PDB file of C-alpha atoms and ligand atoms in Angstrom:
ATOM      1  CA  MET A1207     -32.575 -73.369  31.654  1.00 95.00           C
ATOM      2  CA  ALA A1208     -30.349 -70.595  30.339  1.00 97.00           C
ATOM      3  CA  PHE A1209     -27.225 -69.473  32.187  1.00 98.00           C
ATOM      4  CA  THR A1210     -24.435 -67.086  31.298  1.00 98.00           C
ATOM      5  CA  ILE A1211     -21.103 -68.041  32.801  1.00 98.00           C
ATOM      6  CA  THR A1212     -17.694 -66.418  32.418  1.00 98.00           C
ATOM      7  CA  VAL A1213     -15.065 -68.890  31.241  1.00 98.00           C
ATOM      8  CA  ASN A1214     -11.508 -67.703  30.674  1.00 98.00           C
ATOM      9  CA  GLY A1215     -12.690 -64.108  30.469  1.00 98.00           C
ATOM     10  CA  ARG A1216     -15.411 -64.786  27.949  1.00 98.00           C
ATOM     11  CA  ALA A1217     -19.160 -64.785  28.626  1.00 98.00           C
ATOM     12  CA  ARG A1218     -20.710 -68.074  27.482  1.00 98.00           C
ATOM     13  CA  ARG A1219     -24.454 -68.616  27.275  1.00 98.00           C
ATOM     14  CA  ILE A1220     -25.586 -72.167  27.826  1.00 98.00           C
ATOM     15  CA  ASP A1221     -28.892 -73.976  28.146  1.00 98.00           C
ATOM     16  CA  VAL A1222     -28.718 -76.902  30.590  1.00 98.00           C
ATOM     17  CA  ASP A1223     -30.443 -78.145  33.747  1.00 98.00           C
ATOM     18  CA  GLY A1224     -29.337 -76.184  36.820  1.00 98.00           C
ATOM     19  CA  ASP A1225     -27.852 -79.242  38.505  1.00 98.00           C
ATOM     20  CA  THR A1226     -25.600 -80.039  35.534  1.00 98.00           C
ATOM     21  CA  PRO A1227     -21.992 -80.237  36.760  1.00 98.00           C
ATOM     22  CA  LEU A1228     -19.631 -77.560  35.461  1.00 98.00           C
ATOM     23  CA  LEU A1229     -17.362 -80.323  34.126  1.00 98.00           C
ATOM     24  CA  TRP A1230     -20.083 -81.531  31.775  1.00 98.00           C
ATOM     25  CA  VAL A1231     -20.704 -77.996  30.568  1.00 98.00           C
ATOM     26  CA  LEU A1232     -17.010 -77.385  29.909  1.00 98.00           C
ATOM     27  CA  ARG A1233     -16.404 -80.645  28.090  1.00 98.00           C
ATOM     28  CA  ASP A1234     -19.686 -81.522  26.394  1.00 98.00           C
ATOM     29  CA  VAL A1235     -21.338 -78.158  25.794  1.00 98.00           C
ATOM     30  CA  LEU A1236     -18.360 -75.848  25.287  1.00 98.00           C
ATOM     31  CA  GLY A1237     -15.995 -78.468  23.843  1.00 98.00           C
ATOM     32  CA  MET A1238     -13.174 -77.606  26.261  1.00 98.00           C
ATOM     33  CA  THR A1239     -11.697 -81.040  26.870  1.00 98.00           C
ATOM     34  CA  GLY A1240      -8.539 -80.017  28.717  1.00 98.00           C
ATOM     35  CA  THR A1241     -10.382 -80.524  32.014  1.00 98.00           C
ATOM     36  CA  LYS A1242     -10.645 -84.263  32.666  1.00 98.00           C
ATOM     37  CA  PHE A1243     -13.256 -86.596  34.090  1.00 98.00           C
ATOM     38  CA  GLY A1244     -11.831 -89.073  36.570  1.00 98.00           C
ATOM     39  CA  CYS A1245     -14.163 -90.139  39.380  1.00 98.00           C
ATOM     40  CA  GLY A1246     -17.111 -87.741  39.221  1.00 98.00           C
ATOM     41  CA  MET A1247     -17.221 -87.714  43.030  1.00 98.00           C
ATOM     42  CA  ALA A1248     -14.645 -85.090  44.119  1.00 98.00           C
ATOM     43  CA  LEU A1249     -12.135 -87.817  44.944  1.00 98.00           C
ATOM     44  CA  CYS A1250      -9.393 -87.552  42.307  1.00 98.00           C
ATOM     45  CA  GLY A1251      -8.884 -83.906  41.291  1.00 98.00           C
ATOM     46  CA  ALA A1252      -8.724 -84.550  37.534  1.00 98.00           C
ATOM     47  CA  CYS A1253     -11.541 -82.054  36.957  1.00 98.00           C
ATOM     48  CA  THR A1254     -10.002 -79.165  38.923  1.00 98.00           C
ATOM     49  CA  VAL A1255     -10.609 -75.636  37.631  1.00 98.00           C
ATOM     50  CA  HIS A1256     -10.513 -72.234  39.315  1.00 98.00           C
ATOM     51  CA  ILE A1257     -13.540 -70.296  40.447  1.00 98.00           C
ATOM     52  CA  ASP A1258     -12.489 -66.763  41.341  1.00 98.00           C
ATOM     53  CA  GLY A1259      -8.950 -68.088  41.671  1.00 97.00           C
ATOM     54  CA  ALA A1260      -9.730 -70.968  44.034  1.00 98.00           C
ATOM     55  CA  ALA A1261      -9.256 -74.597  42.990  1.00 98.00           C
ATOM     56  CA  ILE A1262     -12.574 -76.457  42.905  1.00 98.00           C
ATOM     57  CA  ARG A1263     -13.777 -79.834  41.627  1.00 98.00           C
ATOM     58  CA  SER A1264     -15.914 -79.113  38.598  1.00 98.00           C
ATOM     59  CA  CYS A1265     -17.474 -82.606  38.621  1.00 98.00           C
ATOM     60  CA  VAL A1266     -19.495 -81.752  41.749  1.00 98.00           C
ATOM     61  CA  THR A1267     -20.110 -78.053  41.071  1.00 98.00           C
ATOM     62  CA  PRO A1268     -23.609 -77.467  39.725  1.00 98.00           C
ATOM     63  CA  ILE A1269     -23.823 -74.820  37.078  1.00 98.00           C
ATOM     64  CA  GLU A1270     -26.574 -73.001  38.995  1.00 98.00           C
ATOM     65  CA  SER A1271     -24.136 -72.349  41.885  1.00 98.00           C
ATOM     66  CA  ILE A1272     -21.648 -70.350  39.832  1.00 98.00           C
ATOM     67  CA  GLY A1273     -23.457 -67.073  39.273  1.00 96.00           C
ATOM     68  CA  LYS A1274     -21.110 -64.254  38.291  1.00 96.00           C
ATOM     69  CA  SER A1275     -17.941 -66.004  39.470  1.00 98.00           C
ATOM     70  CA  ARG A1276     -15.040 -66.215  37.039  1.00 98.00           C
ATOM     71  CA  ILE A1277     -14.056 -69.673  35.835  1.00 98.00           C
ATOM     72  CA  THR A1278     -10.511 -70.368  34.659  1.00 98.00           C
ATOM     73  CA  THR A1279      -9.577 -73.653  33.015  1.00 98.00           C
ATOM     74  CA  ILE A1280      -6.332 -75.275  31.953  1.00 98.00           C
ATOM     75  CA  GLU A1281      -6.792 -73.724  28.505  1.00 98.00           C
ATOM     76  CA  ALA A1282      -6.148 -70.234  29.949  1.00 98.00           C
ATOM     77  CA  VAL A1283      -4.130 -70.773  33.127  1.00 97.00           C
ATOM     78  CA  GLY A1284      -0.894 -69.993  31.267  1.00 97.00           C
ATOM     79  CA  ALA A1285      -2.082 -66.413  30.716  1.00 96.00           C
ATOM     80  CA  THR A1286      -1.395 -65.576  34.372  1.00 93.00           C
ATOM     81  CA  PRO A1287       2.217 -65.103  35.607  1.00 95.00           C
ATOM     82  CA  VAL A1288       1.796 -67.876  38.161  1.00 97.00           C
ATOM     83  CA  GLY A1289       0.221 -70.224  35.639  1.00 97.00           C
ATOM     84  CA  ALA A1290       3.017 -69.539  33.147  1.00 97.00           C
ATOM     85  CA  ALA A1291       5.655 -70.191  35.844  1.00 97.00           C
ATOM     86  CA  ILE A1292       3.946 -73.475  36.722  1.00 98.00           C
ATOM     87  CA  GLN A1293       3.820 -74.616  33.114  1.00 97.00           C
ATOM     88  CA  LYS A1294       7.515 -73.793  32.587  1.00 97.00           C
ATOM     89  CA  ALA A1295       8.480 -75.613  35.766  1.00 98.00           C
ATOM     90  CA  TRP A1296       6.392 -78.650  34.744  1.00 98.00           C
ATOM     91  CA  LEU A1297       8.363 -78.847  31.514  1.00 98.00           C
ATOM     92  CA  ALA A1298      11.723 -78.273  33.201  1.00 98.00           C
ATOM     93  CA  GLU A1299      11.073 -81.032  35.755  1.00 98.00           C
ATOM     94  CA  GLU A1300       9.532 -83.325  33.101  1.00 98.00           C
ATOM     95  CA  VAL A1301       6.649 -83.960  35.465  1.00 98.00           C
ATOM     96  CA  VAL A1302       4.176 -85.563  33.108  1.00 98.00           C
ATOM     97  CA  GLN A1303       3.872 -89.291  32.540  1.00 98.00           C
ATOM     98  CA  CYS A1304       0.541 -90.384  30.981  1.00 98.00           C
ATOM     99  CA  GLY A1305      -0.797 -86.862  31.489  1.00 97.00           C
ATOM    100  CA  TYR A1306      -4.348 -87.673  32.478  1.00 98.00           C
ATOM    101  CA  CYS A1307      -4.237 -86.070  35.928  1.00 98.00           C
ATOM    102  CA  GLN A1308      -1.985 -83.205  34.945  1.00 98.00           C
ATOM    103  CA  SER A1309      -4.402 -80.444  34.053  1.00 98.00           C
ATOM    104  CA  GLY A1310      -5.953 -80.895  37.484  1.00 98.00           C
ATOM    105  CA  GLN A1311      -2.517 -80.940  39.107  1.00 98.00           C
ATOM    106  CA  ILE A1312      -1.550 -77.705  37.360  1.00 98.00           C
ATOM    107  CA  MET A1313      -4.791 -75.999  38.347  1.00 98.00           C
ATOM    108  CA  SER A1314      -4.332 -76.957  42.010  1.00 98.00           C
ATOM    109  CA  ALA A1315      -0.665 -75.947  41.971  1.00 98.00           C
ATOM    110  CA  SER A1316      -1.332 -72.581  40.356  1.00 98.00           C
ATOM    111  CA  ALA A1317      -4.122 -71.786  42.831  1.00 98.00           C
ATOM    112  CA  LEU A1318      -1.718 -72.654  45.652  1.00 98.00           C
ATOM    113  CA  LEU A1319       1.063 -70.389  44.383  1.00 98.00           C
ATOM    114  CA  ALA A1320      -1.317 -67.521  43.660  1.00 97.00           C
ATOM    115  CA  SER A1321      -2.449 -67.520  47.288  1.00 97.00           C
ATOM    116  CA  ASN A1322       0.835 -68.623  48.876  1.00 97.00           C
ATOM    117  CA  PRO A1323       3.945 -67.625  46.854  1.00 96.00           C
ATOM    118  CA  ARG A1324       6.357 -69.443  49.215  1.00 96.00           C
ATOM    119  CA  PRO A1325       4.681 -72.698  50.168  1.00 97.00           C
ATOM    120  CA  SER A1326       6.387 -75.093  52.558  1.00 96.00           C
ATOM    121  CA  ASP A1327       6.439 -78.825  51.874  1.00 95.00           C
ATOM    122  CA  ALA A1328       3.502 -79.146  54.248  1.00 96.00           C
ATOM    123  CA  ASP A1329       1.611 -76.420  52.381  1.00 97.00           C
ATOM    124  CA  ILE A1330       2.258 -78.201  49.086  1.00 97.00           C
ATOM    125  CA  ASP A1331       1.147 -81.541  50.480  1.00 95.00           C
ATOM    126  CA  ALA A1332      -2.022 -80.015  51.919  1.00 96.00           C
ATOM    127  CA  ALA A1333      -2.934 -78.203  48.698  1.00 97.00           C
ATOM    128  CA  MET A1334      -2.142 -81.149  46.393  1.00 98.00           C
ATOM    129  CA  ASN A1335      -3.503 -83.866  48.640  1.00 96.00           C
ATOM    130  CA  GLY A1336      -6.744 -84.312  46.682  1.00 96.00           C
ATOM    131  CA  ASN A1337      -5.078 -84.650  43.275  1.00 98.00           C
ATOM    132  CA  ILE A1338      -4.406 -88.304  42.558  1.00 98.00           C
ATOM    133  CA  CYS A1339      -1.740 -89.396  40.062  1.00 98.00           C
ATOM    134  CA  ARG A1340      -1.870 -93.053  39.130  1.00 97.00           C
ATOM    135  CA  CYS A1341       1.565 -92.710  37.511  1.00 98.00           C
ATOM    136  CA  GLY A1342       3.060 -91.519  40.814  1.00 97.00           C
ATOM    137  CA  THR A1343       4.533 -88.218  39.646  1.00 98.00           C
ATOM    138  CA  TYR A1344       4.195 -86.693  43.118  1.00 97.00           C
ATOM    139  CA  VAL A1345       7.904 -86.108  43.738  1.00 97.00           C
ATOM    140  CA  ARG A1346       8.336 -84.249  40.446  1.00 98.00           C
ATOM    141  CA  ILE A1347       5.162 -82.256  41.075  1.00 98.00           C
ATOM    142  CA  ARG A1348       6.537 -81.048  44.395  1.00 97.00           C
ATOM    143  CA  GLU A1349       9.870 -80.096  42.794  1.00 97.00           C
ATOM    144  CA  ALA A1350       8.097 -78.269  39.987  1.00 98.00           C
ATOM    145  CA  ILE A1351       5.999 -76.266  42.436  1.00 98.00           C
ATOM    146  CA  LYS A1352       9.166 -75.237  44.283  1.00 98.00           C
ATOM    147  CA  ARG A1353      10.848 -74.291  41.014  1.00 97.00           C
ATOM    148  CA  ALA A1354       7.822 -72.269  39.926  1.00 98.00           C
ATOM    149  CA  ALA A1355       7.749 -70.489  43.286  1.00 96.00           C
ATOM    150  CA  GLN A1356      11.372 -69.436  42.792  1.00 92.00           C
ATOM    151  CA  THR A1357      10.996 -68.272  39.202  1.00 84.00           C
ATOM    152  CA  ASN A1358       7.749 -66.490  39.983  1.00 72.00           C
ATOM    153  CA  GLN A1359       9.418 -64.549  42.795  1.00 69.00           C
ATOM    154  CA  ARG A1360      12.277 -63.576  40.475  1.00 67.00           C
ATOM    155  CA  GLY A1361       9.740 -62.476  37.869  1.00 60.00           C
ATOM    156  CA  ALA A1362      11.295 -64.879  35.372  1.00 53.00           C
TER     157      ALA A1362
HETATM  158  S1  FES B1072     -13.522 -86.118  38.346  1.00 69.47           S
HETATM  159 FE1  FES B1072     -13.829 -84.532  39.772  1.00 69.47          FE
HETATM  160  S2  FES B1072     -12.608 -85.077  41.473  1.00 69.47           S
HETATM  161 FE2  FES B1072     -12.494 -86.805  40.147  1.00 69.47          FE
HETATM  162  S1  FES B1073       0.631 -88.559  34.937  1.00 69.47           S
HETATM  163 FE1  FES B1073      -0.542 -90.376  34.668  1.00 69.47          FE
HETATM  164  S2  FES B1073      -2.119 -90.197  36.168  1.00 69.47           S
HETATM  165 FE2  FES B1073      -0.778 -88.578  36.628  1.00 69.47          FE
END
């Protein structure tokens, strides 16, 4: 079945079954491998992307449910001020270890800051709760989100 979806501002026409998960479309059809497969069951957060700015798990999001919504992936998140602030903060705090979970972490963190520019520790924990990091980078992730919140407010 043919669908046209908007990914990172670009209309993409695809031909897949309607129940195909968005993650499969991104990685296997469109060749955008920045979004990762972890569990396939909405349990780990590795596959997180934005739909109309909200963080969602692309492994359990059927392509037929997307309609005209705008999809943003890790490949384009740096084009937004919040996404750029997050990426800078991630580098400054040297968050990444193996890296596998990190695109999902960045997508969840940037959705959080876009909707809540001054998150408390509890807000951060609630927003990041579903993103698992087997390397245990949670402390640095929290510091990086706080750093990004500060630089984003200063417009840096
Ligand atoms: S791969 Fe989607 S939540 Fe784990
Ligand atoms: S950095 Fe290795 S799983 Fe998170």
